[in-house]
JSON list of C-alpha atoms in Angstrom, two decimals:
[
{"chain": "A", "resi": 1093, "resn": "UNK", "atom": "CA", "xyz": [-3.14, 15.15, 11.51]},
{"chain": "A", "resi": 1094, "resn": "UNK", "atom": "CA", "xyz": [0.10, 13.98, 13.15]},
{"chain": "A", "resi": 1095, "resn": "UNK", "atom": "CA", "xyz": [0.46, 10.35, 14.18]},
{"chain": "A", "resi": 1096, "resn": "UNK", "atom": "CA", "xyz": [1.54, 9.29, 17.68]},
{"chain": "A", "resi": 1097, "resn": "UNK", "atom": "CA", "xyz": [0.93, 6.28, 19.92]},
{"chain": "A", "resi": 1098, "resn": "UNK", "atom": "CA", "xyz": [-2.30, 7.72, 21.29]},
{"chain": "A", "resi": 1099, "resn": "UNK", "atom": "CA", "xyz": [-3.19, 8.97, 17.84]},
{"chain": "A", "resi": 1100, "resn": "UNK", "atom": "CA", "xyz": [-2.92, 5.44, 16.48]},
{"chain": "A", "resi": 1101, "resn": "UNK", "atom": "CA", "xyz": [-5.37, 4.21, 19.11]},
{"chain": "A", "resi": 1102, "resn": "UNK", "atom": "CA", "xyz": [-7.82, 7.00, 18.26]},
{"chain": "A", "resi": 1103, "resn": "UNK", "atom": "CA", "xyz": [-7.58, 6.15, 14.56]},
{"chain": "A", "resi": 1104, "resn": "UNK", "atom": "CA", "xyz": [-8.27, 2.50, 15.32]},
{"chain": "A", "resi": 1105, "resn": "UNK", "atom": "CA", "xyz": [-11.33, 3.51, 17.31]},
{"chain": "A", "resi": 1106, "resn": "UNK", "atom": "CA", "xyz": [-12.59, 5.56, 14.35]},
{"chain": "A", "resi": 1107, "resn": "UNK", "atom": "CA", "xyz": [-12.38, 2.42, 12.21]},
{"chain": "A", "resi": 1108, "resn": "UNK", "atom": "CA", "xyz": [-14.07, 0.28, 14.85]},
{"chain": "A", "resi": 1109, "resn": "UNK", "atom": "CA", "xyz": [-16.97, 2.72, 15.04]},
{"chain": "A", "resi": 1110, "resn": "UNK", "atom": "CA", "xyz": [-17.51, 2.48, 11.26]},
{"chain": "A", "resi": 1111, "resn": "UNK", "atom": "CA", "xyz": [-17.03, -1.23, 10.76]},
{"chain": "A", "resi": 1112, "resn": "UNK", "atom": "CA", "xyz": [-20.12, -3.09, 9.65]},
{"chain": "A", "resi": 1113, "resn": "UNK", "atom": "CA", "xyz": [-20.41, -6.17, 7.47]},
{"chain": "A", "resi": 1114, "resn": "UNK", "atom": "CA", "xyz": [-17.17, -5.09, 5.78]},
{"chain": "A", "resi": 1115, "resn": "UNK", "atom": "CA", "xyz": [-15.30, -1.77, 5.94]},
{"chain": "A", "resi": 1116, "resn": "UNK", "atom": "CA", "xyz": [-12.46, -1.34, 3.43]},
{"chain": "A", "resi": 1117, "resn": "UNK", "atom": "CA", "xyz": [-9.89, 1.31, 4.34]},
{"chain": "A", "resi": 1118, "resn": "UNK", "atom": "CA", "xyz": [-7.20, 2.45, 1.95]},
{"chain": "A", "resi": 1119, "resn": "UNK", "atom": "CA", "xyz": [-3.90, 3.84, 3.22]},
{"chain": "A", "resi": 1120, "resn": "UNK", "atom": "CA", "xyz": [-1.95, 5.65, 0.53]},
{"chain": "A", "resi": 1121, "resn": "UNK", "atom": "CA", "xyz": [1.29, 7.59, 0.37]},
{"chain": "A", "resi": 1122, "resn": "UNK", "atom": "CA", "xyz": [4.70, 7.74, -1.29]},
{"chain": "A", "resi": 1123, "resn": "UNK", "atom": "CA", "xyz": [7.22, 4.89, -1.02]},
{"chain": "A", "resi": 1124, "resn": "UNK", "atom": "CA", "xyz": [8.82, 4.80, 2.41]},
{"chain": "A", "resi": 1125, "resn": "UNK", "atom": "CA", "xyz": [6.14, 6.95, 4.10]},
{"chain": "A", "resi": 1126, "resn": "UNK", "atom": "CA", "xyz": [5.19, 4.27, 6.64]},
{"chain": "A", "resi": 1127, "resn": "UNK", "atom": "CA", "xyz": [1.99, 2.90, 5.11]},
{"chain": "A", "resi": 1128, "resn": "UNK", "atom": "CA", "xyz": [2.71, -0.71, 6.04]},
{"chain": "A", "resi": 1129, "resn": "UNK", "atom": "CA", "xyz": [3.67, 0.24, 9.59]},
{"chain": "A", "resi": 1130, "resn": "UNK", "atom": "CA", "xyz": [0.45, 2.21, 10.04]},
{"chain": "A", "resi": 1131, "resn": "UNK", "atom": "CA", "xyz": [-1.72, -0.52, 8.51]},
{"chain": "A", "resi": 1132, "resn": "UNK", "atom": "CA", "xyz": [-0.18, -3.23, 10.67]},
{"chain": "A", "resi": 1133, "resn": "UNK", "atom": "CA", "xyz": [-0.40, -1.06, 13.79]},
{"chain": "A", "resi": 1134, "resn": "UNK", "atom": "CA", "xyz": [-4.09, -0.41, 13.21]},
{"chain": "A", "resi": 1135, "resn": "UNK", "atom": "CA", "xyz": [-4.71, -4.12, 12.55]},
{"chain": "A", "resi": 1136, "resn": "UNK", "atom": "CA", "xyz": [-2.94, -5.13, 15.75]},
{"chain": "A", "resi": 1137, "resn": "UNK", "atom": "CA", "xyz": [-4.88, -2.66, 17.91]},
{"chain": "A", "resi": 1138, "resn": "UNK", "atom": "CA", "xyz": [-8.19, -3.70, 16.39]},
{"chain": "A", "resi": 1139, "resn": "UNK", "atom": "CA", "xyz": [-7.38, -7.37, 16.83]},
{"chain": "A", "resi": 1140, "resn": "UNK", "atom": "CA", "xyz": [-6.66, -7.04, 20.54]},
{"chain": "A", "resi": 1141, "resn": "UNK", "atom": "CA", "xyz": [-10.38, -7.60, 21.04]},
{"chain": "A", "resi": 1142, "resn": "UNK", "atom": "CA", "xyz": [-10.80, -10.38, 18.47]},
{"chain": "A", "resi": 1143, "resn": "UNK", "atom": "CA", "xyz": [-10.37, -11.23, 14.81]},
{"chain": "A", "resi": 1144, "resn": "UNK", "atom": "CA", "xyz": [-11.44, -7.84, 13.47]},
{"chain": "A", "resi": 1145, "resn": "UNK", "atom": "CA", "xyz": [-8.99, -6.64, 10.81]},
{"chain": "A", "resi": 1146, "resn": "UNK", "atom": "CA", "xyz": [-6.66, -7.92, 8.10]},
{"chain": "A", "resi": 1147, "resn": "UNK", "atom": "CA", "xyz": [-4.09, -6.11, 5.95]},
{"chain": "A", "resi": 1148, "resn": "UNK", "atom": "CA", "xyz": [-4.22, -6.61, 2.17]},
{"chain": "A", "resi": 1149, "resn": "UNK", "atom": "CA", "xyz": [-1.17, -4.87, 0.63]},
{"chain": "A", "resi": 1150, "resn": "UNK", "atom": "CA", "xyz": [-1.12, -3.48, -2.89]},
{"chain": "A", "resi": 1151, "resn": "UNK", "atom": "CA", "xyz": [2.52, -4.65, -3.10]},
{"chain": "A", "resi": 1152, "resn": "UNK", "atom": "CA", "xyz": [1.27, -8.20, -3.64]},
{"chain": "A", "resi": 1153, "resn": "UNK", "atom": "CA", "xyz": [0.37, -7.07, -7.15]},
{"chain": "A", "resi": 1154, "resn": "UNK", "atom": "CA", "xyz": [3.91, -6.22, -8.22]},
{"chain": "A", "resi": 1155, "resn": "UNK", "atom": "CA", "xyz": [4.53, -7.88, -11.56]},
{"chain": "A", "resi": 1156, "resn": "UNK", "atom": "CA", "xyz": [7.08, -10.69, -11.31]},
{"chain": "A", "resi": 1157, "resn": "UNK", "atom": "CA", "xyz": [10.70, -9.90, -12.10]},
{"chain": "A", "resi": 1158, "resn": "UNK", "atom": "CA", "xyz": [10.49, -12.18, -15.16]},
{"chain": "A", "resi": 1159, "resn": "UNK", "atom": "CA", "xyz": [7.55, -10.17, -16.49]},
{"chain": "A", "resi": 1160, "resn": "UNK", "atom": "CA", "xyz": [9.31, -6.88, -15.75]},
{"chain": "A", "resi": 1161, "resn": "UNK", "atom": "CA", "xyz": [12.40, -8.13, -17.56]},
{"chain": "A", "resi": 1162, "resn": "UNK", "atom": "CA", "xyz": [10.28, -8.99, -20.59]},
{"chain": "A", "resi": 1163, "resn": "UNK", "atom": "CA", "xyz": [8.89, -5.43, -20.46]},
{"chain": "A", "resi": 1164, "resn": "UNK", "atom": "CA", "xyz": [12.36, -3.94, -20.03]},
{"chain": "A", "resi": 1165, "resn": "UNK", "atom": "CA", "xyz": [11.01, -2.38, -16.85]},
{"chain": "A", "resi": 1166, "resn": "UNK", "atom": "CA", "xyz": [12.95, -3.99, -13.98]},
{"chain": "A", "resi": 1167, "resn": "UNK", "atom": "CA", "xyz": [14.84, -0.74, -13.27]},
{"chain": "A", "resi": 1168, "resn": "UNK", "atom": "CA", "xyz": [11.49, 1.08, -12.95]},
{"chain": "A", "resi": 1169, "resn": "UNK", "atom": "CA", "xyz": [9.99, -1.42, -10.50]},
{"chain": "A", "resi": 1170, "resn": "UNK", "atom": "CA", "xyz": [7.50, 0.41, -8.30]},
{"chain": "A", "resi": 1171, "resn": "UNK", "atom": "CA", "xyz": [6.11, 2.72, -10.99]},
{"chain": "A", "resi": 1172, "resn": "UNK", "atom": "CA", "xyz": [2.37, 2.44, -11.81]},
{"chain": "A", "resi": 1173, "resn": "UNK", "atom": "CA", "xyz": [2.67, 0.20, -14.86]},
{"chain": "A", "resi": 1174, "resn": "UNK", "atom": "CA", "xyz": [4.92, -2.28, -13.04]},
{"chain": "A", "resi": 1175, "resn": "UNK", "atom": "CA", "xyz": [1.92, -3.42, -10.99]},
{"chain": "A", "resi": 1176, "resn": "UNK", "atom": "CA", "xyz": [-0.96, -5.62, -12.08]},
{"chain": "A", "resi": 1177, "resn": "UNK", "atom": "CA", "xyz": [-3.52, -2.86, -11.48]},
{"chain": "A", "resi": 1178, "resn": "UNK", "atom": "CA", "xyz": [-6.32, -4.83, -13.13]},
{"chain": "A", "resi": 1179, "resn": "UNK", "atom": "CA", "xyz": [-5.66, -7.76, -10.81]},
{"chain": "A", "resi": 1180, "resn": "UNK", "atom": "CA", "xyz": [-5.66, -5.47, -7.79]},
{"chain": "A", "resi": 1181, "resn": "UNK", "atom": "CA", "xyz": [-9.01, -3.94, -8.77]},
{"chain": "A", "resi": 1182, "resn": "UNK", "atom": "CA", "xyz": [-10.50, -7.41, -9.36]},
{"chain": "A", "resi": 1183, "resn": "UNK", "atom": "CA", "xyz": [-9.29, -8.56, -5.94]},
{"chain": "A", "resi": 1184, "resn": "UNK", "atom": "CA", "xyz": [-10.81, -5.50, -4.25]},
{"chain": "A", "resi": 1185, "resn": "UNK", "atom": "CA", "xyz": [-14.14, -6.33, -5.87]},
{"chain": "A", "resi": 1186, "resn": "UNK", "atom": "CA", "xyz": [-13.94, -9.89, -4.50]},
{"chain": "A", "resi": 1187, "resn": "UNK", "atom": "CA", "xyz": [-13.25, -8.53, -1.01]},
{"chain": "A", "resi": 1188, "resn": "UNK", "atom": "CA", "xyz": [-16.84, -7.29, -0.94]},
{"chain": "A", "resi": 1189, "resn": "UNK", "atom": "CA", "xyz": [-18.08, -10.81, -1.67]},
{"chain": "A", "resi": 1190, "resn": "UNK", "atom": "CA", "xyz": [-16.24, -12.85, 0.99]},
{"chain": "A", "resi": 1191, "resn": "UNK", "atom": "CA", "xyz": [-13.14, -15.02, 1.27]},
{"chain": "A", "resi": 1192, "resn": "UNK", "atom": "CA", "xyz": [-10.12, -13.98, -0.81]},
{"chain": "A", "resi": 1193, "resn": "UNK", "atom": "CA", "xyz": [-6.61, -15.41, -1.04]},
{"chain": "A", "resi": 1194, "resn": "UNK", "atom": "CA", "xyz": [-4.57, -12.21, -1.33]},
{"chain": "A", "resi": 1195, "resn": "UNK", "atom": "CA", "xyz": [-0.95, -12.02, -2.53]},
{"chain": "A", "resi": 1196, "resn": "UNK", "atom": "CA", "xyz": [1.75, -10.36, -0.46]},
{"chain": "A", "resi": 1197, "resn": "UNK", "atom": "CA", "xyz": [5.29, -9.28, -1.37]},
{"chain": "A", "resi": 1198, "resn": "UNK", "atom": "CA", "xyz": [8.62, -10.60, -0.11]},
{"chain": "A", "resi": 1199, "resn": "UNK", "atom": "CA", "xyz": [11.43, -8.08, 0.25]},
{"chain": "A", "resi": 1200, "resn": "UNK", "atom": "CA", "xyz": [13.80, -11.06, 0.57]},
{"chain": "A", "resi": 1201, "resn": "UNK", "atom": "CA", "xyz": [13.02, -12.60, -2.84]},
{"chain": "A", "resi": 1202, "resn": "UNK", "atom": "CA", "xyz": [11.77, -9.29, -4.31]},
{"chain": "A", "resi": 1203, "resn": "UNK", "atom": "CA", "xyz": [8.78, -11.20, -5.70]},
{"chain": "A", "resi": 1204, "resn": "UNK", "atom": "CA", "xyz": [5.03, -11.43, -5.01]},
{"chain": "A", "resi": 1205, "resn": "UNK", "atom": "CA", "xyz": [3.86, -14.32, -2.82]},
{"chain": "A", "resi": 1206, "resn": "UNK", "atom": "CA", "xyz": [0.52, -15.84, -3.99]},
{"chain": "A", "resi": 1207, "resn": "UNK", "atom": "CA", "xyz": [-2.01, -16.30, -1.20]},
{"chain": "A", "resi": 1208, "resn": "UNK", "atom": "CA", "xyz": [0.26, -14.65, 1.36]},
{"chain": "A", "resi": 1209, "resn": "UNK", "atom": "CA", "xyz": [-2.76, -13.63, 3.42]},
{"chain": "A", "resi": 1210, "resn": "UNK", "atom": "CA", "xyz": [-6.30, -15.01, 3.46]},
{"chain": "A", "resi": 1211, "resn": "UNK", "atom": "CA", "xyz": [-9.20, -12.61, 3.98]},
{"chain": "A", "resi": 1212, "resn": "UNK", "atom": "CA", "xyz": [-12.11, -14.42, 5.56]},
{"chain": "A", "resi": 1213, "resn": "UNK", "atom": "CA", "xyz": [-14.87, -12.87, 7.68]},
{"chain": "A", "resi": 1214, "resn": "UNK", "atom": "CA", "xyz": [-12.94, -9.97, 9.22]},
{"chain": "A", "resi": 1215, "resn": "UNK", "atom": "CA", "xyz": [-15.17, -6.87, 9.21]},
{"chain": "A", "resi": 1216, "resn": "UNK", "atom": "CA", "xyz": [-12.22, -4.55, 8.45]},
{"chain": "A", "resi": 1217, "resn": "UNK", "atom": "CA", "xyz": [-9.89, -4.88, 5.47]},
{"chain": "A", "resi": 1218, "resn": "UNK", "atom": "CA", "xyz": [-6.99, -2.42, 5.31]},
{"chain": "A", "resi": 1219, "resn": "UNK", "atom": "CA", "xyz": [-5.27, -2.12, 1.94]},
{"chain": "A", "resi": 1220, "resn": "UNK", "atom": "CA", "xyz": [-2.20, 0.05, 1.54]},
{"chain": "A", "resi": 1221, "resn": "UNK", "atom": "CA", "xyz": [-0.11, 1.20, -1.40]},
{"chain": "A", "resi": 1222, "resn": "UNK", "atom": "CA", "xyz": [1.11, 4.09, -3.49]},
{"chain": "A", "resi": 1223, "resn": "UNK", "atom": "CA", "xyz": [-1.50, 4.44, -6.20]},
{"chain": "A", "resi": 1224, "resn": "UNK", "atom": "CA", "xyz": [-4.89, 4.05, -4.53]},
{"chain": "A", "resi": 1225, "resn": "UNK", "atom": "CA", "xyz": [-5.90, 7.59, -5.54]},
{"chain": "A", "resi": 1226, "resn": "UNK", "atom": "CA", "xyz": [-4.29, 7.69, -8.97]},
{"chain": "A", "resi": 1227, "resn": "UNK", "atom": "CA", "xyz": [-6.92, 8.80, -11.48]},
{"chain": "A", "resi": 1228, "resn": "UNK", "atom": "CA", "xyz": [-5.63, 7.13, -14.63]},
{"chain": "A", "resi": 1229, "resn": "UNK", "atom": "CA", "xyz": [-5.80, 3.76, -16.34]},
{"chain": "A", "resi": 1230, "resn": "UNK", "atom": "CA", "xyz": [-7.19, 0.90, -14.25]},
{"chain": "A", "resi": 1231, "resn": "UNK", "atom": "CA", "xyz": [-6.12, 2.70, -11.05]},
{"chain": "A", "resi": 1232, "resn": "UNK", "atom": "CA", "xyz": [-9.04, 5.10, -11.43]},
{"chain": "A", "resi": 1233, "resn": "UNK", "atom": "CA", "xyz": [-11.44, 2.34, -10.33]},
{"chain": "A", "resi": 1234, "resn": "UNK", "atom": "CA", "xyz": [-9.73, 1.80, -6.97]},
{"chain": "A", "resi": 1235, "resn": "UNK", "atom": "CA", "xyz": [-11.16, 4.80, -5.09]},
{"chain": "A", "resi": 1236, "resn": "UNK", "atom": "CA", "xyz": [-14.75, 3.73, -5.68]},
{"chain": "A", "resi": 1237, "resn": "UNK", "atom": "CA", "xyz": [-14.03, 0.35, -4.07]},
{"chain": "A", "resi": 1238, "resn": "UNK", "atom": "CA", "xyz": [-12.79, 1.87, -0.79]},
{"chain": "A", "resi": 1239, "resn": "UNK", "atom": "CA", "xyz": [-14.97, 3.25, 2.01]},
{"chain": "A", "resi": 1240, "resn": "UNK", "atom": "CA", "xyz": [-12.29, 5.73, 3.11]},
{"chain": "A", "resi": 1241, "resn": "UNK", "atom": "CA", "xyz": [-8.74, 6.62, 2.11]},
{"chain": "A", "resi": 1242, "resn": "UNK", "atom": "CA", "xyz": [-6.10, 8.02, 4.46]},
{"chain": "A", "resi": 1243, "resn": "UNK", "atom": "CA", "xyz": [-2.97, 9.66, 3.07]},
{"chain": "A", "resi": 1244, "resn": "UNK", "atom": "CA", "xyz": [0.35, 9.27, 4.92]},
{"chain": "A", "resi": 1245, "resn": "UNK", "atom": "CA", "xyz": [3.05, 11.79, 3.98]},
{"chain": "A", "resi": 1246, "resn": "UNK", "atom": "CA", "xyz": [6.58, 12.64, 5.05]},
{"chain": "A", "resi": 1247, "resn": "UNK", "atom": "CA", "xyz": [9.14, 14.88, 3.30]},
{"chain": "A", "resi": 1248, "resn": "UNK", "atom": "CA", "xyz": [11.66, 13.54, 0.79]},
{"chain": "A", "resi": 1249, "resn": "UNK", "atom": "CA", "xyz": [14.44, 14.25, 3.31]},
{"chain": "A", "resi": 1250, "resn": "UNK", "atom": "CA", "xyz": [12.93, 11.49, 5.46]},
{"chain": "A", "resi": 1251, "resn": "UNK", "atom": "CA", "xyz": [11.91, 9.19, 2.60]},
{"chain": "A", "resi": 1252, "resn": "UNK", "atom": "CA", "xyz": [15.33, 8.97, 0.95]},
{"chain": "A", "resi": 1253, "resn": "UNK", "atom": "CA", "xyz": [17.23, 7.53, 3.98]},
{"chain": "A", "resi": 1254, "resn": "UNK", "atom": "CA", "xyz": [14.41, 5.06, 4.65]},
{"chain": "A", "resi": 1255, "resn": "UNK", "atom": "CA", "xyz": [14.45, 3.86, 1.06]},
{"chain": "A", "resi": 1256, "resn": "UNK", "atom": "CA", "xyz": [18.24, 3.61, 1.06]},
{"chain": "A", "resi": 1257, "resn": "UNK", "atom": "CA", "xyz": [18.15, 1.42, 4.16]},
{"chain": "A", "resi": 1258, "resn": "UNK", "atom": "CA", "xyz": [15.45, -0.76, 2.57]},
{"chain": "A", "resi": 1259, "resn": "UNK", "atom": "CA", "xyz": [17.39, -1.26, -0.66]},
{"chain": "A", "resi": 1260, "resn": "UNK", "atom": "CA", "xyz": [20.69, -1.97, 1.10]},
{"chain": "A", "resi": 1261, "resn": "UNK", "atom": "CA", "xyz": [18.94, -4.57, 3.27]},
{"chain": "A", "resi": 1262, "resn": "UNK", "atom": "CA", "xyz": [17.54, -6.09, 0.07]},
{"chain": "A", "resi": 1263, "resn": "UNK", "atom": "CA", "xyz": [21.02, -6.60, -1.36]},
{"chain": "A", "resi": 1264, "resn": "UNK", "atom": "CA", "xyz": [21.50, -3.60, -3.65]},
{"chain": "A", "resi": 1265, "resn": "UNK", "atom": "CA", "xyz": [24.79, -1.73, -3.64]},
{"chain": "A", "resi": 1266, "resn": "UNK", "atom": "CA", "xyz": [24.73, 1.84, -2.32]},
{"chain": "A", "resi": 1267, "resn": "UNK", "atom": "CA", "xyz": [25.32, 3.14, -5.86]},
{"chain": "A", "resi": 1268, "resn": "UNK", "atom": "CA", "xyz": [22.42, 1.09, -7.26]},
{"chain": "A", "resi": 1269, "resn": "UNK", "atom": "CA", "xyz": [20.14, 2.11, -4.41]},
{"chain": "A", "resi": 1270, "resn": "UNK", "atom": "CA", "xyz": [20.89, 5.82, -4.68]},
{"chain": "A", "resi": 1271, "resn": "UNK", "atom": "CA", "xyz": [20.35, 5.73, -8.44]},
{"chain": "A", "resi": 1272, "resn": "UNK", "atom": "CA", "xyz": [17.00, 3.96, -8.03]},
{"chain": "A", "resi": 1273, "resn": "UNK", "atom": "CA", "xyz": [15.85, 6.46, -5.41]},
{"chain": "A", "resi": 1274, "resn": "UNK", "atom": "CA", "xyz": [16.79, 9.49, -7.51]},
{"chain": "A", "resi": 1275, "resn": "UNK", "atom": "CA", "xyz": [15.58, 8.19, -10.87]},
{"chain": "A", "resi": 1276, "resn": "UNK", "atom": "CA", "xyz": [12.39, 6.43, -9.80]},
{"chain": "A", "resi": 1277, "resn": "UNK", "atom": "CA", "xyz": [11.25, 6.49, -6.18]},
{"chain": "A", "resi": 1278, "resn": "UNK", "atom": "CA", "xyz": [11.33, 10.24, -5.57]},
{"chain": "A", "resi": 1279, "resn": "UNK", "atom": "CA", "xyz": [9.56, 10.78, -8.90]},
{"chain": "A", "resi": 1280, "resn": "UNK", "atom": "CA", "xyz": [6.93, 8.28, -7.77]},
{"chain": "A", "resi": 1281, "resn": "UNK", "atom": "CA", "xyz": [6.62, 10.20, -4.50]},
{"chain": "A", "resi": 1282, "resn": "UNK", "atom": "CA", "xyz": [5.80, 13.39, -6.40]},
{"chain": "A", "resi": 1283, "resn": "UNK", "atom": "CA", "xyz": [3.20, 11.55, -8.48]},
{"chain": "A", "resi": 1284, "resn": "UNK", "atom": "CA", "xyz": [1.56, 10.13, -5.37]},
{"chain": "A", "resi": 1285, "resn": "UNK", "atom": "CA", "xyz": [1.56, 13.46, -3.51]},
{"chain": "A", "resi": 1286, "resn": "UNK", "atom": "CA", "xyz": [-0.37, 14.99, -6.39]},
{"chain": "A", "resi": 1287, "resn": "UNK", "atom": "CA", "xyz": [-3.29, 12.72, -5.39]},
{"chain": "A", "resi": 1288, "resn": "UNK", "atom": "CA", "xyz": [-3.47, 13.62, -1.68]},
{"chain": "A", "resi": 1289, "resn": "UNK", "atom": "CA", "xyz": [-6.34, 16.10, -2.13]},
{"chain": "A", "resi": 1290, "resn": "UNK", "atom": "CA", "xyz": [-8.60, 13.12, -2.93]},
{"chain": "A", "resi": 1291, "resn": "UNK", "atom": "CA", "xyz": [-8.01, 11.55, 0.50]},
{"chain": "A", "resi": 1292, "resn": "UNK", "atom": "CA", "xyz": [-10.48, 11.68, 3.38]},
{"chain": "A", "resi": 1293, "resn": "UNK", "atom": "CA", "xyz": [-7.72, 12.25, 5.95]},
{"chain": "A", "resi": 1294, "resn": "UNK", "atom": "CA", "xyz": [-4.08, 13.35, 5.72]},
{"chain": "A", "resi": 1295, "resn": "UNK", "atom": "CA", "xyz": [-1.60, 12.09, 8.33]}
]
């Protein structure tokens, strides 16, 4: 399915039709595919009629830069083991129970922000990230905690310029950014695409 302005409205209506006591939607895709933009667009449309939806990003579970440095993994930031997957799974379980203070991620400080969003009684929780369908390690428990998962994909020729712009805005040099994209992000994209067959819908 291709996404457009009207398509976004139709997708939001699909969610509204399914929302009950709590509907948890996962949006997954490679880095730079537009997951955050889609999640926030759906939230905004749903919330035009009231406090219906909240976005709970997987990026809030990035390990801190200090922890990554201790692991020797700062250069690989964004790969599966550079996230606190156990913490993410535990938070998803709590979402079913009620109020949760959920961490977000700052692209300015390049660090997680504790309690960046608070999930209260919204009937729809939208969580988005790269590894929601990964079937290994603690990630394998994520799919069973989501009611539906939608996969967002774009080709590498589109991803690479988006990621370059993101890294330059975050303060990296062009050389550093291009090296990170080639050595890590596009490899992550291939890993994530290998999981798309497990999604309920591909956009």
